[in-house]
Coordinates of C-alpha atoms and ligand atoms in Angstrom, one line a residue:
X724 CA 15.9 -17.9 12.6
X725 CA 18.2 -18.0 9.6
X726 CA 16.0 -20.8 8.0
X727 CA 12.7 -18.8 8.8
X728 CA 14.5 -16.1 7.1
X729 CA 15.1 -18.4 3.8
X730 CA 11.5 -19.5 3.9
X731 CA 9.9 -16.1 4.5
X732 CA 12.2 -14.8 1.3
X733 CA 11.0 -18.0 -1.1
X734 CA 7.3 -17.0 0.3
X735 CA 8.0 -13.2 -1.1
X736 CA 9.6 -15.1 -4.4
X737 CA 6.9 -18.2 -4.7
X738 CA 3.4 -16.3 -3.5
X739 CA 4.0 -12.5 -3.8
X740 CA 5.7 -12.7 -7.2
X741 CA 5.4 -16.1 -8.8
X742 CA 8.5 -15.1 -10.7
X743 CA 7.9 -17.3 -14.4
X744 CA 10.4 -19.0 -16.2
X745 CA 12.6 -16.4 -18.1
X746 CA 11.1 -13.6 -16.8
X747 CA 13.5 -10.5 -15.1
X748 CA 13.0 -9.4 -11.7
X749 CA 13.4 -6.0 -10.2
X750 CA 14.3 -5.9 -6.4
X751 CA 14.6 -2.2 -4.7
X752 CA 15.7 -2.6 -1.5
X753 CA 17.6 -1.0 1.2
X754 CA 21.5 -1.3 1.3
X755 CA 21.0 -2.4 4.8
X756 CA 18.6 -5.5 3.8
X757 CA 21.1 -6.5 1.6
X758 CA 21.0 -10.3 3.3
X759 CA 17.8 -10.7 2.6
X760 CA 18.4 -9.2 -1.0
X761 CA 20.3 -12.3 -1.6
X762 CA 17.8 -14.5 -0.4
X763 CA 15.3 -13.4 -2.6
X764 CA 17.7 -13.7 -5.4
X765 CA 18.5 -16.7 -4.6
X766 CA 14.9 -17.8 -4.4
X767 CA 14.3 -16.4 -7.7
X768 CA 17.4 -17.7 -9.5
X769 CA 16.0 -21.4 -8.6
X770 CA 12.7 -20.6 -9.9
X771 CA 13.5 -20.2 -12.7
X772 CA 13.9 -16.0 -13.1
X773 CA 16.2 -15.2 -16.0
X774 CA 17.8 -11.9 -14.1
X775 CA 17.5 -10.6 -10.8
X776 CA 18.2 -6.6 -11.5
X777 CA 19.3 -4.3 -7.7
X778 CA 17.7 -1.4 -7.7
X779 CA 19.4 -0.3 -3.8
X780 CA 18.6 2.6 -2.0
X781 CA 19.6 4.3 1.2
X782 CA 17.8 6.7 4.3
X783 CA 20.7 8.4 4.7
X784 CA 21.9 9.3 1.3
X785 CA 18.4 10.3 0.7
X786 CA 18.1 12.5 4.0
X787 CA 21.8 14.3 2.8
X788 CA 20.3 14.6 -0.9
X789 CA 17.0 16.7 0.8
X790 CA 19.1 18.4 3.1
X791 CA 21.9 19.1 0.7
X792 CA 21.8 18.9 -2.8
X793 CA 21.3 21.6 -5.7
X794 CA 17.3 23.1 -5.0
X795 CA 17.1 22.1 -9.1
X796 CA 17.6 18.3 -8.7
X797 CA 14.1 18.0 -7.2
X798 CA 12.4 18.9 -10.3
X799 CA 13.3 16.9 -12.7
X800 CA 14.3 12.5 -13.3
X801 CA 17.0 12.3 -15.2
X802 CA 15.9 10.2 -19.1
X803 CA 18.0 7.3 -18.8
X804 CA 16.2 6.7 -14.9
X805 CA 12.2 7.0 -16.3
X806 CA 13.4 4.8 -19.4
X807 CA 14.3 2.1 -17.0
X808 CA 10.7 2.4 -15.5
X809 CA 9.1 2.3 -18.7
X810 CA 11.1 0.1 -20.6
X811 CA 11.1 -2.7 -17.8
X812 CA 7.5 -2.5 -16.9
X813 CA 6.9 -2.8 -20.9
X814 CA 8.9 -6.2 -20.7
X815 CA 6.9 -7.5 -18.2
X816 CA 9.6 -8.0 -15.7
X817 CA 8.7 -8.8 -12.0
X818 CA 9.0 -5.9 -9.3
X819 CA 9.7 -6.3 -5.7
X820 CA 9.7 -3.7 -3.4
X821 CA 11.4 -4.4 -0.2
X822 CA 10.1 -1.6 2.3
X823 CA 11.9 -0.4 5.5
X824 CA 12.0 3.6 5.3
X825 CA 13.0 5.0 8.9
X826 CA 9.5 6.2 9.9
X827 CA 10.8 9.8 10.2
X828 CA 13.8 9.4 8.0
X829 CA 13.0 13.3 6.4
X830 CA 12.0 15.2 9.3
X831 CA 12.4 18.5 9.5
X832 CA 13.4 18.4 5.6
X833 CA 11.6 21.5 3.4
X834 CA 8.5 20.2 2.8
X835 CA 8.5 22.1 -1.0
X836 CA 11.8 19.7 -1.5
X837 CA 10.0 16.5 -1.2
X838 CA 6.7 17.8 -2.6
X839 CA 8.4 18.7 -6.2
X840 CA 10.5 15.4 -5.9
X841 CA 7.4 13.6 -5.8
X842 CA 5.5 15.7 -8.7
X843 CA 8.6 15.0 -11.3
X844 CA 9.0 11.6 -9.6
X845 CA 5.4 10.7 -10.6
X846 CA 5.7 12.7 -14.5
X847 CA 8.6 10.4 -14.8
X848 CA 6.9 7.3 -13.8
X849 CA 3.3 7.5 -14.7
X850 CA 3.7 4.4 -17.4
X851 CA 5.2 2.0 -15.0
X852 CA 2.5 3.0 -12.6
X853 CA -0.5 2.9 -15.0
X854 CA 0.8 -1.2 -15.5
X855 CA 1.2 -1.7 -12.4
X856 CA -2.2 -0.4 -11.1
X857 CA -3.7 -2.8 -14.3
X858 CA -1.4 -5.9 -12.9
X859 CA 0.2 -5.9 -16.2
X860 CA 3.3 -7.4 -14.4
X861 CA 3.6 -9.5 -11.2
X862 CA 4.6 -6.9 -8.0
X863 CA 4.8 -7.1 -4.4
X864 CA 5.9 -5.2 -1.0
X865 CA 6.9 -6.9 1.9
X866 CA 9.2 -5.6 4.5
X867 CA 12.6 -6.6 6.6
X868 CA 13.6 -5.2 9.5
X869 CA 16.4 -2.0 9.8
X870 CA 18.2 -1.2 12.8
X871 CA 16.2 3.1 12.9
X872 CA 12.4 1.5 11.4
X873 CA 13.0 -1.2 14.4
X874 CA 14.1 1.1 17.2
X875 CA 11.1 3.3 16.2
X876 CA 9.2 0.8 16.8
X877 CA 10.6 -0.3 20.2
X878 CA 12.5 2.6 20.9
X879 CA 12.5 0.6 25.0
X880 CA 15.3 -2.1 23.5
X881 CA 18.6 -2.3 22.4
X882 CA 19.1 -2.0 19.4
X883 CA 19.7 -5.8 18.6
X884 CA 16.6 -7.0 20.5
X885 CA 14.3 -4.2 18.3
X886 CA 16.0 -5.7 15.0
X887 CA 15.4 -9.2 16.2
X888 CA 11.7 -8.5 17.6
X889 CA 10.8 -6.6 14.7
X890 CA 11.8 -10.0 12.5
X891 CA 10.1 -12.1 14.9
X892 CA 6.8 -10.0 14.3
X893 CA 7.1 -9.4 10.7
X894 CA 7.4 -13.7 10.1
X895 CA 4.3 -13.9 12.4
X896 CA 2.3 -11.2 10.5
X897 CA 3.0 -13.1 7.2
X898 CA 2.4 -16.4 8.4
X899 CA 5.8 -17.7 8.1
X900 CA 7.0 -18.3 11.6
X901 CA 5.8 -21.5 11.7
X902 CA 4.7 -24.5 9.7
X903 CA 5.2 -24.4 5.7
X904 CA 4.9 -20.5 5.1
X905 CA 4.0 -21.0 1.3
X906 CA 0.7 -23.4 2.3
X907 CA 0.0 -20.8 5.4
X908 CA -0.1 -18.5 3.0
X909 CA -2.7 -19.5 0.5
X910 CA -4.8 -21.0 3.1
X911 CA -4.9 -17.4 4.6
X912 CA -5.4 -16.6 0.9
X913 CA -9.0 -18.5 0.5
X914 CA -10.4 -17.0 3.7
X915 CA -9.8 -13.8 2.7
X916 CA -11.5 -14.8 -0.6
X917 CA -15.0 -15.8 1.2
X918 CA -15.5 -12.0 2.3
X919 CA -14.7 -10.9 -1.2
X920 CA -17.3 -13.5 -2.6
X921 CA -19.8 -12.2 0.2
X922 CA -19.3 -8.7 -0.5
X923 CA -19.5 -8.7 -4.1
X924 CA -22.4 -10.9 -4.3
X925 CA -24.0 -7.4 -2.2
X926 CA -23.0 -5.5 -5.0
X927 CA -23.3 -2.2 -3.0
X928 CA -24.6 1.3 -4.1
X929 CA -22.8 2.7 -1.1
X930 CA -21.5 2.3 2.0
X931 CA -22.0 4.6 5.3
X932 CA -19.0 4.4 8.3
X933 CA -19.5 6.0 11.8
X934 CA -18.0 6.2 14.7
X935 CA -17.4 7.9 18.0
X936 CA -13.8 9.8 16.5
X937 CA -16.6 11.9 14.2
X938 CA -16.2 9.4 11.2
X939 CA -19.3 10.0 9.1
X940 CA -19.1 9.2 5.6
X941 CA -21.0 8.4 2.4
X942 CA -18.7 6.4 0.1
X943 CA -20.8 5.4 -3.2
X944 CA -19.2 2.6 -5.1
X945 CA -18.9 2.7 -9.0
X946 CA -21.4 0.6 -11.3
X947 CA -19.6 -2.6 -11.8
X948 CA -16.9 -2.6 -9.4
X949 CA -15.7 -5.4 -7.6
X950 CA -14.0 -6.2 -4.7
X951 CA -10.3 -7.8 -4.4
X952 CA -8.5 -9.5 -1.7
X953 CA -6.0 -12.4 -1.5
X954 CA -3.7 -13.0 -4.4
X955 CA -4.7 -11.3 -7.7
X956 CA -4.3 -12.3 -11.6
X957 CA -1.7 -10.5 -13.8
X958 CA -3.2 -9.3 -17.0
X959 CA -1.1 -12.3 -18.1
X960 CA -2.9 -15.1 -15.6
X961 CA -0.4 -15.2 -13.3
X962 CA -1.1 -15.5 -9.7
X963 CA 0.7 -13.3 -7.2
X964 CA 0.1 -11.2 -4.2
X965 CA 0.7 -7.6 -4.2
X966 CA 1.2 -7.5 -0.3
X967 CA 3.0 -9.5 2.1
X968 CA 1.4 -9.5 4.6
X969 CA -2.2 -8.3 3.9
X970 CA -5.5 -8.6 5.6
X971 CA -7.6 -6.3 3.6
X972 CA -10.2 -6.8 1.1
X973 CA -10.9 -3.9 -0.8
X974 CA -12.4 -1.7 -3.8
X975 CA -12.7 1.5 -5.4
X976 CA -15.3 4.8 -4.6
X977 CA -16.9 6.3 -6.9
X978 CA -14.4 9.3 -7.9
X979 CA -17.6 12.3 -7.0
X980 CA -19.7 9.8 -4.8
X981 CA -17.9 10.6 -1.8
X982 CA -19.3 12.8 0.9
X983 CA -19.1 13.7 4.6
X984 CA -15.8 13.6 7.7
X985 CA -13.4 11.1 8.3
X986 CA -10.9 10.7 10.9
X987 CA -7.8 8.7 11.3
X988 CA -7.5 6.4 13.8
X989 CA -3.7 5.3 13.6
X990 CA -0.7 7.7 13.0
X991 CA 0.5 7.7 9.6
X992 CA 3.8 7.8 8.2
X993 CA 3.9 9.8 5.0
X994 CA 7.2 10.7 3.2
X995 CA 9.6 10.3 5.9
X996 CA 6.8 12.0 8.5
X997 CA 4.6 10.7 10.7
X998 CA 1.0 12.6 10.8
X999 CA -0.8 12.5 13.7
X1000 CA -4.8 13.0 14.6
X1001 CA -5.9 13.9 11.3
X1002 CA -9.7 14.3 9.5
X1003 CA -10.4 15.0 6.1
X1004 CA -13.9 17.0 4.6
X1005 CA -14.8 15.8 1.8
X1006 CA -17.3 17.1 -0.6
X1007 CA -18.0 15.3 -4.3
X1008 CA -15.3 13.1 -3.7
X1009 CA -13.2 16.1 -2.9
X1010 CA -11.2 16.8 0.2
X1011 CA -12.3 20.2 0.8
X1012 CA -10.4 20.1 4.2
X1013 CA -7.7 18.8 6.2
X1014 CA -6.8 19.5 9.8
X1015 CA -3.6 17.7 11.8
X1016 CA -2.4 18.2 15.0
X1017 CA 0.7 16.7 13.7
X1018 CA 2.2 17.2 10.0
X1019 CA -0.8 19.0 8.9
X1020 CA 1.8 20.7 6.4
X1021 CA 3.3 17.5 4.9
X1022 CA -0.4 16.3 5.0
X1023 CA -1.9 19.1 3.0
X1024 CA 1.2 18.9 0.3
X1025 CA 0.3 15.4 -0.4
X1026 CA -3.0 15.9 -0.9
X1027 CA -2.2 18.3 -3.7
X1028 CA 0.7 16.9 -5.9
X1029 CA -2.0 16.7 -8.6
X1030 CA -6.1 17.3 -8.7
X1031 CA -6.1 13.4 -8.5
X1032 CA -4.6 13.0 -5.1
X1033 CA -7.7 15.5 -3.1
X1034 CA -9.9 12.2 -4.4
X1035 CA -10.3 8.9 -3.0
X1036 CA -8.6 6.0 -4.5
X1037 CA -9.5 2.8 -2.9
X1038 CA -11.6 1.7 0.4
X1039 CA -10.2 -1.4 2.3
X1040 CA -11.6 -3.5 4.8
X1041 CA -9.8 -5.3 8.0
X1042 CA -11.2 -6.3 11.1
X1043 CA -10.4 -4.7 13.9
X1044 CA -9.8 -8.3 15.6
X1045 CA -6.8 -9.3 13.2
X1046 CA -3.2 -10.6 13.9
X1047 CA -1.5 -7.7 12.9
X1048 CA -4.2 -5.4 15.2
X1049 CA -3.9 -8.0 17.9
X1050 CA -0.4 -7.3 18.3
X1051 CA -0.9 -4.1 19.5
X1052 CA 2.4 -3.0 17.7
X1053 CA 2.3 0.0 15.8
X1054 CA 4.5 -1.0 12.9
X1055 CA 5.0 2.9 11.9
X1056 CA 4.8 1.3 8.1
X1057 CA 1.8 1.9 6.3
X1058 CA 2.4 -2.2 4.8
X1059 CA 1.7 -2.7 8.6
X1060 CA -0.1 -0.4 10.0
X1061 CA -3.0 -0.5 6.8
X1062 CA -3.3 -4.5 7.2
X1063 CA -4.5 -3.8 11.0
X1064 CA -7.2 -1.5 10.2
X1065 CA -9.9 -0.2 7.7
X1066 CA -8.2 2.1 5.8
X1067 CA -8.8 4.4 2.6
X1068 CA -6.2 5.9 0.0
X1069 CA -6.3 9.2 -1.5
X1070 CA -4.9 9.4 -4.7
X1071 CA -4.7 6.5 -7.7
X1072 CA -7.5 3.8 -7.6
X1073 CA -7.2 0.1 -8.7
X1074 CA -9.4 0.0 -11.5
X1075 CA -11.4 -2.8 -9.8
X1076 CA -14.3 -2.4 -12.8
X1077 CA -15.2 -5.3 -14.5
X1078 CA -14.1 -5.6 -17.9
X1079 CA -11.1 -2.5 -17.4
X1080 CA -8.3 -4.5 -18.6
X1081 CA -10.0 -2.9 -22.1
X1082 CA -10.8 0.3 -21.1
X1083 CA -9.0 3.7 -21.7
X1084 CA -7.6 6.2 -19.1
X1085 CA -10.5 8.1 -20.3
X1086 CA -13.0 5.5 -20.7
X1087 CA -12.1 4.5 -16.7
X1088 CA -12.3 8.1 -15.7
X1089 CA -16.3 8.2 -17.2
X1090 CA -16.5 5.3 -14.7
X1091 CA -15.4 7.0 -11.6
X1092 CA -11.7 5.5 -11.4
X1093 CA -9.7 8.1 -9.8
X1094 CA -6.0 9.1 -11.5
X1095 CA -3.1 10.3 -9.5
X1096 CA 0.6 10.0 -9.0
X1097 CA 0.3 9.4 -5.3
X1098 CA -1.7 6.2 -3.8
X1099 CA -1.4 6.5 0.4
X1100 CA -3.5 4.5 2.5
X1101 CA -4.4 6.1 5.8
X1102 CA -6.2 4.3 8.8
X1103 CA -10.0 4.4 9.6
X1104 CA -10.6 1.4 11.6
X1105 CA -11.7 1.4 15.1
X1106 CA -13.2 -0.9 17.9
X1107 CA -16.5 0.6 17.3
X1108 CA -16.6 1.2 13.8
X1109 CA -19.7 0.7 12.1
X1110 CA -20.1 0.6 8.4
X1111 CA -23.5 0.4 6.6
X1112 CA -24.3 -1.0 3.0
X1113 CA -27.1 -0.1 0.6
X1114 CA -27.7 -2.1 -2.3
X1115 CA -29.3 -0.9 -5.7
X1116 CA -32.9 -1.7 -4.1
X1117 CA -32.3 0.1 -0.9
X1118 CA -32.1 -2.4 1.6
X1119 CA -29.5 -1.4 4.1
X1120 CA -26.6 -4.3 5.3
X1121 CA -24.8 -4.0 8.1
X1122 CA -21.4 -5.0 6.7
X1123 CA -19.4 -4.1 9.6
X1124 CA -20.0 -3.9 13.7
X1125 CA -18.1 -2.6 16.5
X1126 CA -15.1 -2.8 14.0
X1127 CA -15.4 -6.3 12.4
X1128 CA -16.9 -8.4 10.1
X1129 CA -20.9 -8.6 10.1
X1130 CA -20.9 -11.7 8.3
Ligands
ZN1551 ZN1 -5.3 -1.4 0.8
ZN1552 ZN1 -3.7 1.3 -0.9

């Protein structure tokens, strides 16, 4: 296990961020993945990476801070904390996000708490995120295991056996449980690659999803998108993969061009919640309504941190038929949980426009490219999902039946 441990950290360090020779890497991570900490920096270190910087966290200290600190904190990021953000993501240094939150880490925490965090949280960073969302530097998510995420998860076992199942289905999930991870990896890569060659050679107007949960939605796709999947360019050529594991491909809607009802068809964790049996309205792109049975408040917060995050921000695709859906685990982590089915984000788009690596804010937002501080997937895909494409002449394309691939 130890050694599938090693190899699953130099897959993070090798594929997800291709760390180059000289360059800095950022690693936030848990205090409790701390092991695994090391192995990426270790795996970094002997590629070449000229500084491995900790950025550690912690679910409880963040849970007592909510519960407990001055009401002020919340609104504001201290200078020296946003000029790390901007000043690192300006050098170009590599950032590594290792994700394990406690699926309901801040329940019961005063929702206006969080909400403001998250508001002077996104002022504070909106440089680094504008790079990242361009690729300007090399990032990636991947998750290890934590003795609260696991025994949410299989809240039936001890508390060792959900730690060491939870590893034992992360590794299969990214391909590295067997065989040479790093060459699993980029053969998983390609395939991915042929529906994103398929799909954009379609080149889409729109696309219509139905299904028996009361999905019905018109997405309309901006003029010269594209769709992504697989490792990605930086704006500086290099290779990486964003998401480890990932089984999407995906692009942006058009920021207005969205219309219609969509429900959720997985339970979605959202800071430190989980939101159950939820559906948005949406009208010109805008979400004119949103109804939970669960976490409806946290839901409707998060939906307005800014007038960005009532819009759309990317539309993914992921066969119902995939490992990670297979499993029949819910991971309770959206890196999971998003990779087993269709999903779309409110918030922040990818500008995936041809030619936006040139474009201004403003130029993008003439295009359609949504702009937010918050980017959260949430689940779509179901067994009968049916998704319908119309291309600039009107023919109509099936592009996905009873949940899967048409092609
Ligand atoms: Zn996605
Ligand atoms: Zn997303």
């Amino acid at each position: 296990m130890e050694n599938t441990k090693q190899a699953y950290a130099e897959l993070v360090i090798k594929e997800g961020i291709n760390i180059q020779k000289g360059q800095r890497l950022v690693i936030n991570c848990p205090v409790e993945c701390a092991d695994f900490a090391k192995m990426c920096a270790k795996a970094a270190y002997e590629n070449g990476c000229r500084e491995v910087i900790m950025r550690w966290n912690d679910d409880t200290i963040a849970r007592l801070k909510y519960l407990y600190a001055d009401s002020d904190v919340f609104d504001k990021v201290d200078p020296w904390d946003e000029m790390f953000s901007d000043k690192i993501s300006e050098e170009g240094a590599a950032w590594l996000a290792i994700y394990a939150e406690d699926p309901e880490n801040l329940k019961g925490v005063d929702p206006d708490r969080i909400n403001r965090f998250q508001v002077s949280r996104g002022k504070a960073t909106a440089k680094f995120r504008e790079r990242e969302m361009r690729n300007e530097f090399q990032w990636c998510v991947c998750s290890v295991p934590t003795v609260a995420w696991s025994k949410a998860v299989f809240p039936q076992l001890s508390e060792d056996e959900a730690v060491d199942k939870l590893w034992e289905e992360i590794l299969k999930a990214c391909r590295a449980d067997k065989g040479d991870a790093v060459s699993n990896w980029r053969k998983h890569s390609e395939e991915l690659k042929k529906h994103v060659e398929i799909l954009n050679g379609f080149n889409f107007k729109s696309l219509h999803y139905t299904n028996s949960l009361g999905t019905d939605l018109h997405v309309e796709l901006p003029e010269d998108h594209f769709w992504a999947g697989g490792d990605e360019a930086s704006a500086k050529g290099v290779m990486f993969s964003a998401n480890i594991p990932t089984e999407e491909v995906f692009t942006l809607p058009k920021k207005n061009g969205v219309n219609g009802v969509v429900y959720s068809s997985r339970p979605f964790c959202l800071n430190g919640n989980i939101i159950k049996d939820f559906y948005f309205v949406i009208k010109d792109g805008k979400i004119v309504e949103a109804h939970a049975k669960e976490g409806e408040a946290i839901l409707k917060d998060a939906i307005s941190v800014d007038e960005g995050a009532s819009y759309f921000g990317e539309v993914a695709l992921v066969p119902f038929d995939s490992p990670i859906s297979d499993s029949g685990i819910l991971f309770l982590n959206t890196l999971f949980d998003e990779n087993a089915s269709c999903h779309i984000a409110f918030g922040e788009a990818y500008p995936c426009i041809k030619g936006a690596e040139t474009m201004s804010m403003e130029e993008l937002a003439e295009r359609g490219v949504n702009s937010s501080m918050t980017h959260e997937d949430f689940m779509v895909g179901t067994r009968d999902l049916s998704i319908i494409g119309t291309t600039h002449d009107g023919k109509e394309i099936p592009v996905f039946v009873n949940g899967n691939f048409a092609f």
